[in-house]
Amino acid sequence: MRLLTTLAILLAFCYSKVQAQGETIVFTPQWTAQAQFAGYYVAEAKGFYREAGLKVKIEHPSSTQPAMSRLRNNQCQATTLQLCQALEIIDQGIPLVNILQTSMNNAMVIVSARGKDPLTQKGARVGIWSVGFGQLAICMSIKDHLDYEWIRFAQNVNLFLSGALDATLAMSYNEYYQLVQAGIETNDKNVYRFCDHGYNVQEDGVYMTREYYSKHKDQAHRFAQASRKGWEWAAQHPDETLDIVMQYVDKTKIATNRVMQRLMLKEVLRLQVDRESKKREFRLRPDMVKLASQLMVENSMLNRQITYDELVYE
């Protein structure tokens, strides 16, 4: 009996080793190294992908090769996207599958200068990311007849700090803290949180093309499960997770600091907890897909409604 048990363990080990050698997933987060992607860094560093029989290579995007471009060109097999981004891409004729949803709440805010209410600033010059992410803000501007003039920025808040903008979009885990660290006073009057005003649409999830997913379902599921395990571990071990994040930050020479990344990690983990269930659910919600799709169709950002069934795996 002991011999059989030992043999079974050896066979399992060999199978895992062969799987790890034979199956590689290149994973590209949608942005540069930061705590927004901590769970994936943890899954790689703690060996969760290897335990799942996978060889995973994390490659960040660049200005010339954004994440979705890499996915289209088969330079990676999985990437993170916000839900609204995924809907736009599907509408453009590229079927996607959501294999793991991490965000359960919307993180976008508008911060106005000089303590003004964003809803009273018709025609304001408002900063928006040049790479996207601002679909809900555009919908809100149209719906409330604010007629914002959108000024595109790359990746920081310098335009707003210089006084060139009346307001700027920000993520509550990223640019918002950059503004706070820069000395901008934030309060309920000059900060508009989309999640509190009928726009609580989920953001980050892990996506694959449906073509790739259909040929690698088991591999995709194991990648999703190991990634989820990485996020669950991160929630339980934030200090060690931060150490792992900073290793990626230092390796890729990202201009940030540990204080900023600690704030980001705490907020990202908070956003993963569903407001209703109070649990970290890791699932795409049909009602949020419907809300996002309706808002984008109404504001001519989609040609048709994209359904929940089009996004989930079989």
PDB file of C-alpha atoms in Angstrom, residues 1-310:
ATOM      1  CA  MET A   1       0.000   0.000   0.000  1.00  0.00           C
ATOM      2  CA  ARG A   2       2.826   2.404   0.899  1.00  0.00           C
ATOM      3  CA  LEU A   3       4.520   1.600  -2.427  1.00  0.00           C
ATOM      4  CA  LEU A   4       1.324   2.364  -4.346  1.00  0.00           C
ATOM      5  CA  THR A   5       0.890   5.657  -2.490  1.00  0.00           C
ATOM      6  CA  THR A   6       4.471   6.651  -3.234  1.00  0.00           C
ATOM      7  CA  LEU A   7       3.994   5.708  -6.897  1.00  0.00           C
ATOM      8  CA  ALA A   8       0.818   7.796  -7.115  1.00  0.00           C
ATOM      9  CA  ILE A   9       2.629  10.811  -5.659  1.00  0.00           C
ATOM     10  CA  LEU A  10       5.486  10.395  -8.127  1.00  0.00           C
ATOM     11  CA  LEU A  11       3.087  10.090 -11.061  1.00  0.00           C
ATOM     12  CA  ALA A  12       1.213  13.203  -9.958  1.00  0.00           C
ATOM     13  CA  PHE A  13       4.493  15.083  -9.633  1.00  0.00           C
ATOM     14  CA  CYS A  14       5.663  13.990 -13.069  1.00  0.00           C
ATOM     15  CA  TYR A  15       2.303  14.914 -14.616  1.00  0.00           C
ATOM     16  CA  SER A  16       2.476  18.356 -13.052  1.00  0.00           C
ATOM     17  CA  LYS A  17       6.032  18.828 -14.281  1.00  0.00           C
ATOM     18  CA  VAL A  18       5.135  17.784 -17.810  1.00  0.00           C
ATOM     19  CA  GLN A  19       2.114  20.066 -17.797  1.00  0.00           C
ATOM     20  CA  ALA A  20       4.206  22.993 -16.583  1.00  0.00           C
ATOM     21  CA  GLN A  21       6.771  22.349 -19.288  1.00  0.00           C
ATOM     22  CA  GLY A  22       4.227  21.859 -22.063  1.00  0.00           C
ATOM     23  CA  GLU A  23       1.679  24.608 -21.390  1.00  0.00           C
ATOM     24  CA  THR A  24       2.644  28.263 -21.307  1.00  0.00           C
ATOM     25  CA  ILE A  25       0.311  31.203 -20.794  1.00  0.00           C
ATOM     26  CA  VAL A  26       1.652  34.676 -21.436  1.00  0.00           C
ATOM     27  CA  PHE A  27      -0.400  37.002 -19.246  1.00  0.00           C
ATOM     28  CA  THR A  28      -0.392  40.757 -19.901  1.00  0.00           C
ATOM     29  CA  PRO A  29      -2.027  43.053 -17.330  1.00  0.00           C
ATOM     30  CA  GLN A  30      -3.515  46.178 -18.885  1.00  0.00           C
ATOM     31  CA  TRP A  31      -0.963  48.512 -17.297  1.00  0.00           C
ATOM     32  CA  THR A  32       2.530  48.688 -15.855  1.00  0.00           C
ATOM     33  CA  ALA A  33       3.589  46.865 -12.679  1.00  0.00           C
ATOM     34  CA  GLN A  34       1.581  47.942  -9.624  1.00  0.00           C
ATOM     35  CA  ALA A  35      -0.583  46.580  -6.823  1.00  0.00           C
ATOM     36  CA  GLN A  36      -3.629  46.594  -9.116  1.00  0.00           C
ATOM     37  CA  PHE A  37      -2.295  43.215 -10.320  1.00  0.00           C
ATOM     38  CA  ALA A  38      -0.998  41.888  -7.009  1.00  0.00           C
ATOM     39  CA  GLY A  39      -2.909  38.600  -7.079  1.00  0.00           C
ATOM     40  CA  TYR A  40      -1.244  37.477 -10.290  1.00  0.00           C
ATOM     41  CA  TYR A  41       2.203  38.366  -8.995  1.00  0.00           C
ATOM     42  CA  VAL A  42       1.458  36.366  -5.848  1.00  0.00           C
ATOM     43  CA  ALA A  43       0.209  33.367  -7.855  1.00  0.00           C
ATOM     44  CA  GLU A  44       3.485  33.323  -9.777  1.00  0.00           C
ATOM     45  CA  ALA A  45       5.769  34.029  -6.804  1.00  0.00           C
ATOM     46  CA  LYS A  46       4.107  31.524  -4.457  1.00  0.00           C
ATOM     47  CA  GLY A  47       4.012  28.778  -7.072  1.00  0.00           C
ATOM     48  CA  PHE A  48       0.211  28.588  -7.469  1.00  0.00           C
ATOM     49  CA  TYR A  49       0.460  28.504 -11.258  1.00  0.00           C
ATOM     50  CA  ARG A  50       3.122  25.818 -11.106  1.00  0.00           C
ATOM     51  CA  GLU A  51       0.987  23.767  -8.726  1.00  0.00           C
ATOM     52  CA  ALA A  52      -1.826  24.012 -11.278  1.00  0.00           C
ATOM     53  CA  GLY A  53       0.432  22.473 -13.915  1.00  0.00           C
ATOM     54  CA  LEU A  54       0.971  25.749 -15.747  1.00  0.00           C
ATOM     55  CA  LYS A  55       3.941  27.773 -16.871  1.00  0.00           C
ATOM     56  CA  VAL A  56       2.874  31.420 -16.731  1.00  0.00           C
ATOM     57  CA  LYS A  57       4.916  34.336 -17.990  1.00  0.00           C
ATOM     58  CA  ILE A  58       3.814  37.821 -16.913  1.00  0.00           C
ATOM     59  CA  GLU A  59       4.674  40.454 -19.524  1.00  0.00           C
ATOM     60  CA  HIS A  60       3.534  44.040 -19.044  1.00  0.00           C
ATOM     61  CA  PRO A  61       2.386  46.187 -21.976  1.00  0.00           C
ATOM     62  CA  SER A  62       4.248  49.135 -23.443  1.00  0.00           C
ATOM     63  CA  SER A  63       3.185  52.361 -25.137  1.00  0.00           C
ATOM     64  CA  THR A  64       3.720  50.731 -28.535  1.00  0.00           C
ATOM     65  CA  GLN A  65       2.218  47.377 -27.548  1.00  0.00           C
ATOM     66  CA  PRO A  66      -0.854  47.847 -25.330  1.00  0.00           C
ATOM     67  CA  ALA A  67      -2.415  44.801 -23.717  1.00  0.00           C
ATOM     68  CA  MET A  68      -5.310  44.340 -26.146  1.00  0.00           C
ATOM     69  CA  SER A  69      -3.000  44.720 -29.123  1.00  0.00           C
ATOM     70  CA  ARG A  70      -0.847  41.939 -27.712  1.00  0.00           C
ATOM     71  CA  LEU A  71      -3.930  39.737 -27.288  1.00  0.00           C
ATOM     72  CA  ARG A  72      -5.080  40.400 -30.862  1.00  0.00           C
ATOM     73  CA  ASN A  73      -1.629  39.521 -32.221  1.00  0.00           C
ATOM     74  CA  ASN A  74      -1.333  36.325 -30.124  1.00  0.00           C
ATOM     75  CA  GLN A  75       1.554  37.786 -28.148  1.00  0.00           C
ATOM     76  CA  CYS A  76      -0.314  36.891 -24.974  1.00  0.00           C
ATOM     77  CA  GLN A  77      -3.122  34.497 -24.152  1.00  0.00           C
ATOM     78  CA  ALA A  78      -4.805  36.398 -21.319  1.00  0.00           C
ATOM     79  CA  THR A  79      -5.156  40.010 -20.258  1.00  0.00           C
ATOM     80  CA  THR A  80      -7.091  42.159 -17.816  1.00  0.00           C
ATOM     81  CA  LEU A  81      -9.787  44.503 -19.109  1.00  0.00           C
ATOM     82  CA  GLN A  82     -12.477  46.639 -17.605  1.00  0.00           C
ATOM     83  CA  LEU A  83     -15.992  45.417 -18.394  1.00  0.00           C
ATOM     84  CA  CYS A  84     -16.813  48.451 -20.563  1.00  0.00           C
ATOM     85  CA  GLN A  85     -13.633  47.887 -22.559  1.00  0.00           C
ATOM     86  CA  ALA A  86     -14.548  44.252 -23.116  1.00  0.00           C
ATOM     87  CA  LEU A  87     -17.995  45.236 -24.389  1.00  0.00           C
ATOM     88  CA  GLU A  88     -16.464  47.645 -26.907  1.00  0.00           C
ATOM     89  CA  ILE A  89     -14.045  45.006 -28.172  1.00  0.00           C
ATOM     90  CA  ILE A  90     -16.789  42.415 -28.609  1.00  0.00           C
ATOM     91  CA  ASP A  91     -18.865  45.014 -30.451  1.00  0.00           C
ATOM     92  CA  GLN A  92     -15.903  45.475 -32.806  1.00  0.00           C
ATOM     93  CA  GLY A  93     -16.116  41.806 -33.761  1.00  0.00           C
ATOM     94  CA  ILE A  94     -13.594  40.166 -31.424  1.00  0.00           C
ATOM     95  CA  PRO A  95     -15.397  37.628 -29.175  1.00  0.00           C
ATOM     96  CA  LEU A  96     -13.960  37.497 -25.654  1.00  0.00           C
ATOM     97  CA  VAL A  97     -14.468  35.228 -22.659  1.00  0.00           C
ATOM     98  CA  ASN A  98     -14.313  36.417 -19.053  1.00  0.00           C
ATOM     99  CA  ILE A  99     -12.568  33.629 -17.124  1.00  0.00           C
ATOM    100  CA  LEU A 100     -12.219  35.474 -13.811  1.00  0.00           C
ATOM    101  CA  GLN A 101     -13.762  38.665 -12.425  1.00  0.00           C
ATOM    102  CA  THR A 102     -11.837  40.424  -9.689  1.00  0.00           C
ATOM    103  CA  SER A 103     -13.534  43.833  -9.443  1.00  0.00           C
ATOM    104  CA  MET A 104     -17.026  43.919  -7.933  1.00  0.00           C
ATOM    105  CA  ASN A 105     -17.304  47.733  -7.741  1.00  0.00           C
ATOM    106  CA  ASN A 106     -16.491  50.753  -9.861  1.00  0.00           C
ATOM    107  CA  ALA A 107     -13.420  52.767  -8.849  1.00  0.00           C
ATOM    108  CA  MET A 108     -13.778  55.824 -11.077  1.00  0.00           C
ATOM    109  CA  VAL A 109     -14.147  59.324  -9.646  1.00  0.00           C
ATOM    110  CA  ILE A 110     -14.110  62.904 -10.910  1.00  0.00           C
ATOM    111  CA  VAL A 111     -12.047  65.327  -8.842  1.00  0.00           C
ATOM    112  CA  SER A 112     -12.711  69.041  -9.407  1.00  0.00           C
ATOM    113  CA  ALA A 113     -10.316  71.890  -8.801  1.00  0.00           C
ATOM    114  CA  ARG A 114     -10.887  74.627  -6.237  1.00  0.00           C
ATOM    115  CA  GLY A 115     -13.484  72.601  -4.339  1.00  0.00           C
ATOM    116  CA  LYS A 116     -16.181  72.875  -7.012  1.00  0.00           C
ATOM    117  CA  ASP A 117     -18.943  70.312  -7.538  1.00  0.00           C
ATOM    118  CA  PRO A 118     -18.299  68.400 -10.822  1.00  0.00           C
ATOM    119  CA  LEU A 119     -22.044  68.468 -11.553  1.00  0.00           C
ATOM    120  CA  THR A 120     -22.105  72.289 -11.655  1.00  0.00           C
ATOM    121  CA  GLN A 121     -19.244  72.666 -14.124  1.00  0.00           C
ATOM    122  CA  LYS A 122     -20.907  72.584 -17.536  1.00  0.00           C
ATOM    123  CA  GLY A 123     -18.399  72.683 -20.373  1.00  0.00           C
ATOM    124  CA  ALA A 124     -15.503  71.997 -17.997  1.00  0.00           C
ATOM    125  CA  ARG A 125     -12.143  70.800 -19.306  1.00  0.00           C
ATOM    126  CA  VAL A 126     -11.893  67.312 -17.809  1.00  0.00           C
ATOM    127  CA  GLY A 127      -8.928  64.956 -18.036  1.00  0.00           C
ATOM    128  CA  ILE A 128      -9.552  61.474 -19.437  1.00  0.00           C
ATOM    129  CA  TRP A 129      -7.142  58.593 -20.077  1.00  0.00           C
ATOM    130  CA  SER A 130      -5.829  58.405 -23.633  1.00  0.00           C
ATOM    131  CA  VAL A 131      -5.953  54.588 -23.457  1.00  0.00           C
ATOM    132  CA  GLY A 132      -9.660  54.475 -22.620  1.00  0.00           C
ATOM    133  CA  PHE A 133     -11.395  53.552 -19.323  1.00  0.00           C
ATOM    134  CA  GLY A 134     -13.687  56.602 -19.402  1.00  0.00           C
ATOM    135  CA  GLN A 135     -16.806  55.170 -21.045  1.00  0.00           C
ATOM    136  CA  LEU A 136     -19.077  55.666 -18.020  1.00  0.00           C
ATOM    137  CA  ALA A 137     -17.882  59.246 -17.556  1.00  0.00           C
ATOM    138  CA  ILE A 138     -18.776  60.063 -21.137  1.00  0.00           C
ATOM    139  CA  CYS A 139     -22.224  58.493 -20.613  1.00  0.00           C
ATOM    140  CA  MET A 140     -22.727  60.554 -17.452  1.00  0.00           C
ATOM    141  CA  SER A 141     -21.644  63.774 -19.161  1.00  0.00           C
ATOM    142  CA  ILE A 142     -24.146  63.231 -21.973  1.00  0.00           C
ATOM    143  CA  LYS A 143     -27.001  62.112 -19.703  1.00  0.00           C
ATOM    144  CA  ASP A 144     -26.630  65.082 -17.338  1.00  0.00           C
ATOM    145  CA  HIS A 145     -26.048  67.583 -20.198  1.00  0.00           C
ATOM    146  CA  LEU A 146     -22.673  68.623 -18.795  1.00  0.00           C
ATOM    147  CA  ASP A 147     -20.964  68.903 -22.186  1.00  0.00           C
ATOM    148  CA  TYR A 148     -17.501  68.276 -20.763  1.00  0.00           C
ATOM    149  CA  GLU A 149     -14.533  68.986 -23.001  1.00  0.00           C
ATOM    150  CA  TRP A 150     -12.437  65.841 -22.702  1.00  0.00           C
ATOM    151  CA  ILE A 151      -8.678  66.409 -22.528  1.00  0.00           C
ATOM    152  CA  ARG A 152      -6.655  63.232 -22.933  1.00  0.00           C
ATOM    153  CA  PHE A 153      -3.688  62.450 -20.700  1.00  0.00           C
ATOM    154  CA  ALA A 154      -1.283  59.543 -20.636  1.00  0.00           C
ATOM    155  CA  GLN A 155      -0.730  58.303 -17.112  1.00  0.00           C
ATOM    156  CA  ASN A 156      -0.411  60.975 -14.425  1.00  0.00           C
ATOM    157  CA  VAL A 157      -2.154  63.987 -12.916  1.00  0.00           C
ATOM    158  CA  ASN A 158       0.281  66.726 -13.950  1.00  0.00           C
ATOM    159  CA  LEU A 159      -2.163  68.495 -16.266  1.00  0.00           C
ATOM    160  CA  PHE A 160      -4.657  68.837 -13.430  1.00  0.00           C
ATOM    161  CA  LEU A 161      -2.023  69.924 -10.919  1.00  0.00           C
ATOM    162  CA  SER A 162      -0.719  72.563 -13.319  1.00  0.00           C
ATOM    163  CA  GLY A 163      -4.164  74.189 -13.493  1.00  0.00           C
ATOM    164  CA  ALA A 164      -4.736  73.294 -17.147  1.00  0.00           C
ATOM    165  CA  LEU A 165      -7.881  71.301 -16.280  1.00  0.00           C
ATOM    166  CA  ASP A 166     -11.041  72.108 -14.343  1.00  0.00           C
ATOM    167  CA  ALA A 167     -11.389  68.489 -13.248  1.00  0.00           C
ATOM    168  CA  THR A 168      -9.946  65.071 -13.943  1.00  0.00           C
ATOM    169  CA  LEU A 169     -11.041  61.470 -13.955  1.00  0.00           C
ATOM    170  CA  ALA A 170      -9.172  59.287 -11.488  1.00  0.00           C
ATOM    171  CA  MET A 171      -9.241  55.757 -10.163  1.00  0.00           C
ATOM    172  CA  SER A 172      -9.815  55.572  -6.433  1.00  0.00           C
ATOM    173  CA  TYR A 173      -6.842  53.211  -6.108  1.00  0.00           C
ATOM    174  CA  ASN A 174      -4.437  55.177  -8.301  1.00  0.00           C
ATOM    175  CA  GLU A 175      -4.674  58.800  -9.506  1.00  0.00           C
ATOM    176  CA  TYR A 176      -6.903  59.741  -6.569  1.00  0.00           C
ATOM    177  CA  TYR A 177      -4.055  58.951  -4.164  1.00  0.00           C
ATOM    178  CA  GLN A 178      -1.570  60.743  -6.424  1.00  0.00           C
ATOM    179  CA  LEU A 179      -3.702  63.862  -6.005  1.00  0.00           C
ATOM    180  CA  VAL A 180      -3.920  63.403  -2.248  1.00  0.00           C
ATOM    181  CA  GLN A 181      -0.149  62.955  -2.018  1.00  0.00           C
ATOM    182  CA  ALA A 182       0.258  66.132  -4.082  1.00  0.00           C
ATOM    183  CA  GLY A 183      -1.727  68.095  -1.503  1.00  0.00           C
ATOM    184  CA  ILE A 184      -5.101  68.359  -3.275  1.00  0.00           C
ATOM    185  CA  GLU A 185      -7.936  68.575  -0.758  1.00  0.00           C
ATOM    186  CA  THR A 186     -10.667  66.041  -1.478  1.00  0.00           C
ATOM    187  CA  ASN A 187     -14.120  65.910   0.065  1.00  0.00           C
ATOM    188  CA  ASP A 188     -17.733  65.027  -0.729  1.00  0.00           C
ATOM    189  CA  LYS A 189     -18.207  68.352  -2.516  1.00  0.00           C
ATOM    190  CA  ASN A 190     -15.467  68.130  -5.144  1.00  0.00           C
ATOM    191  CA  VAL A 191     -15.245  64.343  -5.585  1.00  0.00           C
ATOM    192  CA  TYR A 192     -17.930  62.521  -7.616  1.00  0.00           C
ATOM    193  CA  ARG A 193     -17.858  58.735  -7.119  1.00  0.00           C
ATOM    194  CA  PHE A 194     -19.553  56.933  -9.994  1.00  0.00           C
ATOM    195  CA  CYS A 195     -20.388  53.889  -7.880  1.00  0.00           C
ATOM    196  CA  ASP A 196     -22.637  56.052  -5.682  1.00  0.00           C
ATOM    197  CA  HIS A 197     -24.647  57.583  -8.529  1.00  0.00           C
ATOM    198  CA  GLY A 198     -26.086  54.671 -10.491  1.00  0.00           C
ATOM    199  CA  TYR A 199     -22.896  53.747 -12.354  1.00  0.00           C
ATOM    200  CA  ASN A 200     -21.573  50.920 -10.213  1.00  0.00           C
ATOM    201  CA  VAL A 201     -20.279  48.809 -13.104  1.00  0.00           C
ATOM    202  CA  GLN A 202     -17.602  46.189 -12.468  1.00  0.00           C
ATOM    203  CA  GLU A 203     -14.149  46.872 -13.839  1.00  0.00           C
ATOM    204  CA  ASP A 204     -11.159  44.499 -13.941  1.00  0.00           C
ATOM    205  CA  GLY A 205     -11.584  40.928 -15.111  1.00  0.00           C
ATOM    206  CA  VAL A 206      -9.370  38.403 -16.908  1.00  0.00           C
ATOM    207  CA  TYR A 207     -10.210  37.835 -20.559  1.00  0.00           C
ATOM    208  CA  MET A 208      -9.162  35.509 -23.360  1.00  0.00           C
ATOM    209  CA  THR A 209     -10.278  35.457 -26.969  1.00  0.00           C
ATOM    210  CA  ARG A 210     -13.105  32.969 -27.416  1.00  0.00           C
ATOM    211  CA  GLU A 211     -11.067  31.242 -30.121  1.00  0.00           C
ATOM    212  CA  TYR A 212      -8.176  30.572 -27.745  1.00  0.00           C
ATOM    213  CA  TYR A 213     -10.464  29.664 -24.865  1.00  0.00           C
ATOM    214  CA  SER A 214     -12.416  27.103 -26.919  1.00  0.00           C
ATOM    215  CA  LYS A 215      -9.187  25.211 -27.620  1.00  0.00           C
ATOM    216  CA  HIS A 216      -7.716  25.487 -24.095  1.00  0.00           C
ATOM    217  CA  LYS A 217     -10.656  25.315 -21.675  1.00  0.00           C
ATOM    218  CA  ASP A 218      -8.940  23.228 -19.024  1.00  0.00           C
ATOM    219  CA  GLN A 219      -5.836  25.384 -19.118  1.00  0.00           C
ATOM    220  CA  ALA A 220      -7.981  28.532 -18.860  1.00  0.00           C
ATOM    221  CA  HIS A 221      -9.865  27.210 -15.843  1.00  0.00           C
ATOM    222  CA  ARG A 222      -6.668  26.238 -14.055  1.00  0.00           C
ATOM    223  CA  PHE A 223      -5.196  29.664 -14.741  1.00  0.00           C
ATOM    224  CA  ALA A 224      -8.329  31.336 -13.355  1.00  0.00           C
ATOM    225  CA  GLN A 225      -8.374  29.158 -10.238  1.00  0.00           C
ATOM    226  CA  ALA A 226      -4.685  29.756  -9.503  1.00  0.00           C
ATOM    227  CA  SER A 227      -5.115  33.509 -10.045  1.00  0.00           C
ATOM    228  CA  ARG A 228      -8.064  33.570  -7.664  1.00  0.00           C
ATOM    229  CA  LYS A 229      -5.943  31.707  -5.110  1.00  0.00           C
ATOM    230  CA  GLY A 230      -3.302  34.426  -5.531  1.00  0.00           C
ATOM    231  CA  TRP A 231      -5.837  37.160  -4.768  1.00  0.00           C
ATOM    232  CA  GLU A 232      -7.238  35.294  -1.767  1.00  0.00           C
ATOM    233  CA  TRP A 233      -3.728  34.852  -0.413  1.00  0.00           C
ATOM    234  CA  ALA A 234      -3.012  38.547  -1.008  1.00  0.00           C
ATOM    235  CA  ALA A 235      -6.068  39.530   1.028  1.00  0.00           C
ATOM    236  CA  GLN A 236      -4.792  37.433   3.932  1.00  0.00           C
ATOM    237  CA  HIS A 237      -1.136  38.514   3.681  1.00  0.00           C
ATOM    238  CA  PRO A 238      -1.032  42.185   2.573  1.00  0.00           C
ATOM    239  CA  ASP A 239       2.462  42.949   3.896  1.00  0.00           C
ATOM    240  CA  GLU A 240       4.139  40.030   2.151  1.00  0.00           C
ATOM    241  CA  THR A 241       2.050  40.743  -0.943  1.00  0.00           C
ATOM    242  CA  LEU A 242       3.394  44.283  -0.958  1.00  0.00           C
ATOM    243  CA  ASP A 243       6.936  42.894  -0.871  1.00  0.00           C
ATOM    244  CA  ILE A 244       6.145  40.837  -3.982  1.00  0.00           C
ATOM    245  CA  VAL A 245       4.561  43.825  -5.745  1.00  0.00           C
ATOM    246  CA  MET A 246       7.604  45.991  -5.071  1.00  0.00           C
ATOM    247  CA  GLN A 247       9.859  43.337  -6.584  1.00  0.00           C
ATOM    248  CA  TYR A 248       7.918  43.684  -9.854  1.00  0.00           C
ATOM    249  CA  VAL A 249       7.926  47.475  -9.564  1.00  0.00           C
ATOM    250  CA  ASP A 250      11.692  47.577  -9.038  1.00  0.00           C
ATOM    251  CA  LYS A 251      12.361  45.050 -11.793  1.00  0.00           C
ATOM    252  CA  THR A 252      10.437  47.098 -14.351  1.00  0.00           C
ATOM    253  CA  LYS A 253      11.713  50.451 -12.985  1.00  0.00           C
ATOM    254  CA  ILE A 254       8.295  52.000 -12.310  1.00  0.00           C
ATOM    255  CA  ALA A 255       8.328  55.442 -10.675  1.00  0.00           C
ATOM    256  CA  THR A 256       6.233  54.850  -7.548  1.00  0.00           C
ATOM    257  CA  ASN A 257       6.762  54.182  -3.857  1.00  0.00           C
ATOM    258  CA  ARG A 258       5.789  51.662  -1.220  1.00  0.00           C
ATOM    259  CA  VAL A 259       3.341  54.047   0.478  1.00  0.00           C
ATOM    260  CA  MET A 260       1.436  54.530  -2.783  1.00  0.00           C
ATOM    261  CA  GLN A 261       1.385  50.812  -3.518  1.00  0.00           C
ATOM    262  CA  ARG A 262       0.142  50.017  -0.001  1.00  0.00           C
ATOM    263  CA  LEU A 263      -2.770  52.422  -0.493  1.00  0.00           C
ATOM    264  CA  MET A 264      -3.486  50.936  -3.906  1.00  0.00           C
ATOM    265  CA  LEU A 265      -3.481  47.359  -2.640  1.00  0.00           C
ATOM    266  CA  LYS A 266      -5.835  48.176   0.222  1.00  0.00           C
ATOM    267  CA  GLU A 267      -8.301  49.921  -2.097  1.00  0.00           C
ATOM    268  CA  VAL A 268      -8.156  47.242  -4.820  1.00  0.00           C
ATOM    269  CA  LEU A 269      -8.909  44.563  -2.232  1.00  0.00           C
ATOM    270  CA  ARG A 270     -11.805  46.657  -0.881  1.00  0.00           C
ATOM    271  CA  LEU A 271     -13.273  46.982  -4.367  1.00  0.00           C
ATOM    272  CA  GLN A 272     -13.274  43.195  -4.709  1.00  0.00           C
ATOM    273  CA  VAL A 273     -15.910  42.860  -1.970  1.00  0.00           C
ATOM    274  CA  ASP A 274     -19.450  42.927  -3.319  1.00  0.00           C
ATOM    275  CA  ARG A 275     -21.565  45.645  -1.707  1.00  0.00           C
ATOM    276  CA  GLU A 276     -24.603  43.402  -1.289  1.00  0.00           C
ATOM    277  CA  SER A 277     -23.142  40.057  -0.239  1.00  0.00           C
ATOM    278  CA  LYS A 278     -20.132  41.570   1.582  1.00  0.00           C
ATOM    279  CA  LYS A 279     -18.048  38.787   0.044  1.00  0.00           C
ATOM    280  CA  ARG A 280     -15.169  38.562  -2.410  1.00  0.00           C
ATOM    281  CA  GLU A 281     -17.130  36.714  -5.108  1.00  0.00           C
ATOM    282  CA  PHE A 282     -14.865  36.650  -8.200  1.00  0.00           C
ATOM    283  CA  ARG A 283     -17.842  36.537 -10.568  1.00  0.00           C
ATOM    284  CA  LEU A 284     -19.210  38.672 -13.352  1.00  0.00           C
ATOM    285  CA  ARG A 285     -22.656  39.961 -12.386  1.00  0.00           C
ATOM    286  CA  PRO A 286     -25.358  39.753 -15.106  1.00  0.00           C
ATOM    287  CA  ASP A 287     -27.060  42.910 -13.821  1.00  0.00           C
ATOM    288  CA  MET A 288     -23.865  44.924 -14.168  1.00  0.00           C
ATOM    289  CA  VAL A 289     -23.268  43.641 -17.705  1.00  0.00           C
ATOM    290  CA  LYS A 290     -26.825  44.675 -18.588  1.00  0.00           C
ATOM    291  CA  LEU A 291     -26.389  48.128 -17.023  1.00  0.00           C
ATOM    292  CA  ALA A 292     -23.100  48.798 -18.788  1.00  0.00           C
ATOM    293  CA  SER A 293     -24.426  47.590 -22.123  1.00  0.00           C
ATOM    294  CA  GLN A 294     -27.601  49.669 -21.861  1.00  0.00           C
ATOM    295  CA  LEU A 295     -25.720  52.844 -20.943  1.00  0.00           C
ATOM    296  CA  MET A 296     -23.261  52.420 -23.794  1.00  0.00           C
ATOM    297  CA  VAL A 297     -25.954  51.644 -26.391  1.00  0.00           C
ATOM    298  CA  GLU A 298     -28.027  54.642 -25.268  1.00  0.00           C
ATOM    299  CA  ASN A 299     -24.996  56.892 -25.743  1.00  0.00           C
ATOM    300  CA  SER A 300     -23.964  55.434 -29.117  1.00  0.00           C
ATOM    301  CA  MET A 301     -20.867  53.723 -27.743  1.00  0.00           C
ATOM    302  CA  LEU A 302     -22.076  50.271 -28.813  1.00  0.00           C
ATOM    303  CA  ASN A 303     -23.965  49.259 -31.937  1.00  0.00           C
ATOM    304  CA  ARG A 304     -25.979  46.642 -30.062  1.00  0.00           C
ATOM    305  CA  GLN A 305     -26.617  45.183 -26.642  1.00  0.00           C
ATOM    306  CA  ILE A 306     -23.877  42.776 -25.515  1.00  0.00           C
ATOM    307  CA  THR A 307     -25.318  40.066 -23.273  1.00  0.00           C
ATOM    308  CA  TYR A 308     -23.921  38.325 -20.234  1.00  0.00           C
ATOM    309  CA  ASP A 309     -24.015  34.988 -22.089  1.00  0.00           C
ATOM    310  CA  GLU A 310     -21.615  36.352 -24.695  1.00  0.00           C
TER     311      GLU A 310
END
